[in-house]
Backbone as CSV, one residue per row, in Angstrom:
resi,resn,N_x,N_y,N_z,CA_x,CA_y,CA_z,C_x,C_y,C_z
1,MET,114.172,279.771,-66.129,114.144,278.305,-66.844,112.860,277.482,-65.597
2,THR,111.657,277.146,-66.166,110.841,276.383,-65.508,111.538,275.477,-64.603
3,LYS,110.796,274.278,-63.631,110.941,273.387,-63.138,111.384,272.322,-64.331
4,TYR,110.158,272.024,-64.988,110.127,271.083,-65.592,111.594,270.837,-66.803
5,LEU,111.750,272.156,-67.093,112.935,272.456,-67.815,114.078,272.298,-67.088
6,ILE,114.443,272.431,-66.210,115.596,272.007,-65.094,115.694,271.017,-64.959
7,VAL,114.247,269.821,-64.640,114.303,268.656,-64.680,114.663,267.821,-65.907
8,LYS,113.939,268.349,-67.163,114.548,267.923,-68.319,116.052,267.924,-68.743
9,LYS,116.401,268.787,-68.660,117.949,269.061,-68.604,118.554,268.201,-67.928
10,TYR,118.740,267.561,-66.841,119.631,266.867,-65.832,118.950,265.212,-66.136
11,ILE,117.861,265.500,-66.593,117.302,264.082,-66.927,118.310,263.439,-68.410
12,ASP,117.567,264.241,-69.233,118.349,264.038,-70.809,119.848,263.752,-70.377
13,GLU,120.501,264.945,-69.450,121.831,264.637,-69.544,122.315,263.082,-69.079
14,MET,121.734,263.008,-68.289,121.725,261.455,-67.442,121.678,260.499,-68.590
15,ASN,121.096,260.681,-69.253,120.539,259.721,-70.385,120.589,258.066,-70.134
16,TYR,119.703,258.266,-69.486,119.203,256.815,-68.736,120.088,255.786,-69.798
17,CYS,120.334,253.932,-69.347,120.159,253.155,-69.803,121.062,253.314,-71.707
18,SER,121.590,255.058,-71.862,122.166,255.233,-72.826,121.254,255.191,-74.117
19,LEU,120.057,255.734,-73.658,119.172,255.256,-74.770,119.115,256.945,-75.905
20,LEU,119.636,257.856,-75.505,119.638,259.009,-76.248,120.677,259.430,-77.286
21,SER,121.807,258.391,-76.584,123.309,257.835,-77.287,122.689,257.340,-78.364
22,GLY,122.092,256.193,-77.979,121.674,254.842,-78.965,120.641,255.302,-79.901
23,GLY,120.050,256.358,-80.087,119.610,256.717,-81.112,117.959,257.270,-80.771
24,ALA,117.686,257.437,-79.422,116.039,257.453,-79.262,116.131,258.915,-79.412
25,PRO,114.167,259.368,-79.887,114.402,260.721,-79.698,114.495,261.627,-79.022
26,ASP,114.734,263.119,-79.216,114.898,264.063,-78.011,113.852,263.994,-77.038
27,ASN,113.045,263.387,-77.019,111.596,263.168,-76.121,111.627,262.304,-75.473
28,GLU,112.638,261.339,-75.697,112.693,260.058,-74.453,112.112,259.894,-73.162
29,PHE,112.695,261.327,-72.817,112.376,261.296,-71.455,111.599,262.428,-70.715
30,ASP,110.972,262.719,-71.668,109.971,263.684,-71.603,108.775,263.427,-70.194
31,SER,107.823,262.566,-70.565,107.066,262.057,-69.467,107.738,261.779,-68.323
32,GLU,108.836,260.830,-68.228,109.628,261.078,-67.213,110.151,262.386,-66.282
33,SER,110.188,262.935,-67.053,111.102,264.400,-66.611,109.739,265.210,-66.179
34,GLN,108.278,265.003,-66.775,107.275,265.579,-66.099,106.680,264.974,-64.757
35,GLU,106.890,263.977,-64.636,106.351,263.047,-63.766,107.203,263.710,-62.526
36,ILE,108.702,263.949,-62.557,109.481,264.084,-61.568,109.327,265.040,-61.313
37,SER,109.135,266.385,-62.292,108.876,268.126,-62.109,107.717,268.240,-61.344
38,ASP,106.764,267.555,-61.628,105.435,267.290,-60.945,105.611,267.083,-59.498
39,ARG,106.125,266.180,-58.753,106.583,265.686,-57.699,107.596,266.460,-57.086
40,ILE,108.586,267.115,-57.155,109.174,267.753,-56.527,109.136,269.396,-56.192
41,THR,109.708,269.617,-54.896,109.453,270.981,-54.601,111.223,271.079,-54.082
42,CYS,110.939,272.612,-53.876,111.883,273.442,-53.197,112.713,272.779,-51.596
43,ALA,111.663,272.280,-51.160,111.521,271.701,-50.151,112.085,270.487,-49.947
44,HIS,112.344,269.731,-51.056,113.116,268.040,-50.785,114.166,268.215,-51.223
45,THR,114.966,267.227,-50.038,116.623,267.405,-50.881,117.158,266.297,-51.610
46,GLU,118.337,266.236,-51.756,119.247,266.200,-52.855,118.251,264.551,-52.995
47,GLN,118.557,263.760,-51.506,118.131,262.297,-51.402,116.555,262.115,-51.787
48,ASP,115.942,263.123,-51.614,114.500,262.673,-51.895,114.289,263.133,-53.570
49,ILE,114.879,263.925,-54.101,114.898,264.131,-55.171,115.563,262.529,-56.251
50,ALA,116.367,262.346,-55.206,117.135,260.797,-55.757,116.115,259.707,-55.892
51,GLY,115.196,259.785,-54.815,114.389,258.578,-54.546,113.023,258.792,-55.854
52,ILE,112.606,260.346,-55.656,111.729,260.415,-56.982,111.983,259.851,-58.436
53,ILE,113.365,259.977,-58.688,113.894,259.765,-59.293,113.683,258.690,-59.842
54,ALA,114.439,257.821,-58.721,114.228,256.023,-58.387,112.978,255.591,-59.002
55,ASP,111.938,256.048,-58.302,110.737,255.314,-58.257,110.161,255.513,-59.630
56,VAL,110.266,256.845,-60.250,110.121,256.638,-61.524,110.520,256.212,-62.549
57,PHE,111.862,255.973,-62.650,112.317,255.136,-63.725,112.365,253.594,-63.414
58,ASN,112.040,253.492,-62.335,112.352,252.060,-61.827,110.941,251.974,-62.103
59,ARG,110.101,252.202,-62.176,108.206,251.711,-62.615,108.731,252.127,-64.179
60,THR,109.254,252.818,-64.787,108.919,253.070,-66.241,109.434,251.460,-66.693
61,PHE,110.788,251.602,-66.238,111.651,250.863,-67.115,111.770,249.094,-66.535
62,ASP,111.135,248.867,-65.227,111.447,247.680,-64.716,112.229,247.759,-64.308
63,HIS,113.111,248.243,-63.467,114.560,248.009,-62.590,114.229,248.457,-61.699
64,LYS,115.463,248.207,-60.581,115.242,248.091,-59.193,116.795,248.823,-58.645
65,ASN,116.721,250.190,-59.008,118.070,250.897,-58.780,118.065,251.550,-57.618
66,ALA,118.836,251.814,-56.445,118.763,252.403,-55.513,118.763,253.803,-56.066
67,ALA,118.011,254.136,-54.722,117.905,256.338,-55.124,119.631,256.704,-55.324
68,ALA,120.522,255.913,-54.500,121.970,256.438,-55.031,122.666,256.462,-56.293
69,CYS,121.796,255.887,-56.913,122.108,255.684,-58.320,121.871,256.980,-59.138
70,PHE,121.342,257.432,-58.705,120.618,258.686,-59.489,121.117,260.375,-58.320
71,ILE,121.983,259.952,-57.179,122.374,260.945,-56.593,123.236,262.642,-57.551
72,ASP,123.602,261.927,-58.178,124.552,262.892,-58.904,123.396,263.927,-59.976
73,CYS,122.536,263.399,-60.789,121.383,264.506,-61.114,120.453,264.814,-60.339
74,ALA,120.403,264.716,-59.267,119.464,264.644,-58.057,119.945,265.790,-57.470
75,GLY,121.043,265.869,-57.346,122.182,266.923,-57.023,122.001,268.791,-57.635
76,LYS,122.233,268.039,-59.190,122.554,269.219,-60.070,120.620,269.455,-60.061
77,ILE,119.786,268.721,-60.040,118.641,269.259,-59.933,118.053,270.375,-58.884
78,TYR,118.273,269.768,-57.846,118.116,270.259,-56.852,118.903,271.749,-56.407
79,THR,120.250,272.038,-56.922,120.606,273.030,-57.091,120.529,273.984,-57.921
80,ASP,120.080,273.854,-59.148,119.162,274.491,-59.771,117.486,275.014,-59.246
81,LEU,117.399,274.457,-58.657,115.800,274.521,-58.299,115.797,275.591,-57.031
82,ASN,117.007,275.472,-56.180,117.003,276.521,-55.059,117.708,277.751,-55.648
83,THR,117.698,277.835,-56.866,118.534,279.221,-57.503,117.397,280.171,-58.305
84,LEU,116.177,279.090,-58.383,114.769,280.150,-59.099,114.683,280.760,-58.427
């Protein structure tokens, strides 16, 4: 599985603001997933990844969520990236 597909899997699973379950298209978070996958590496920690996710989603949706809000998603991404 590619880095992008790992990120997309867990970003879609996170279902930010319940958009996917509310009827948004399956590609709703594709651009965010692409940006996140472009910015992260296997050297990043879970906290680093959570910070990157927070940065992308806060900018895209004009929110002010702390990185801690994304730690579960970041942990899943981190685990899968480090098994590639």
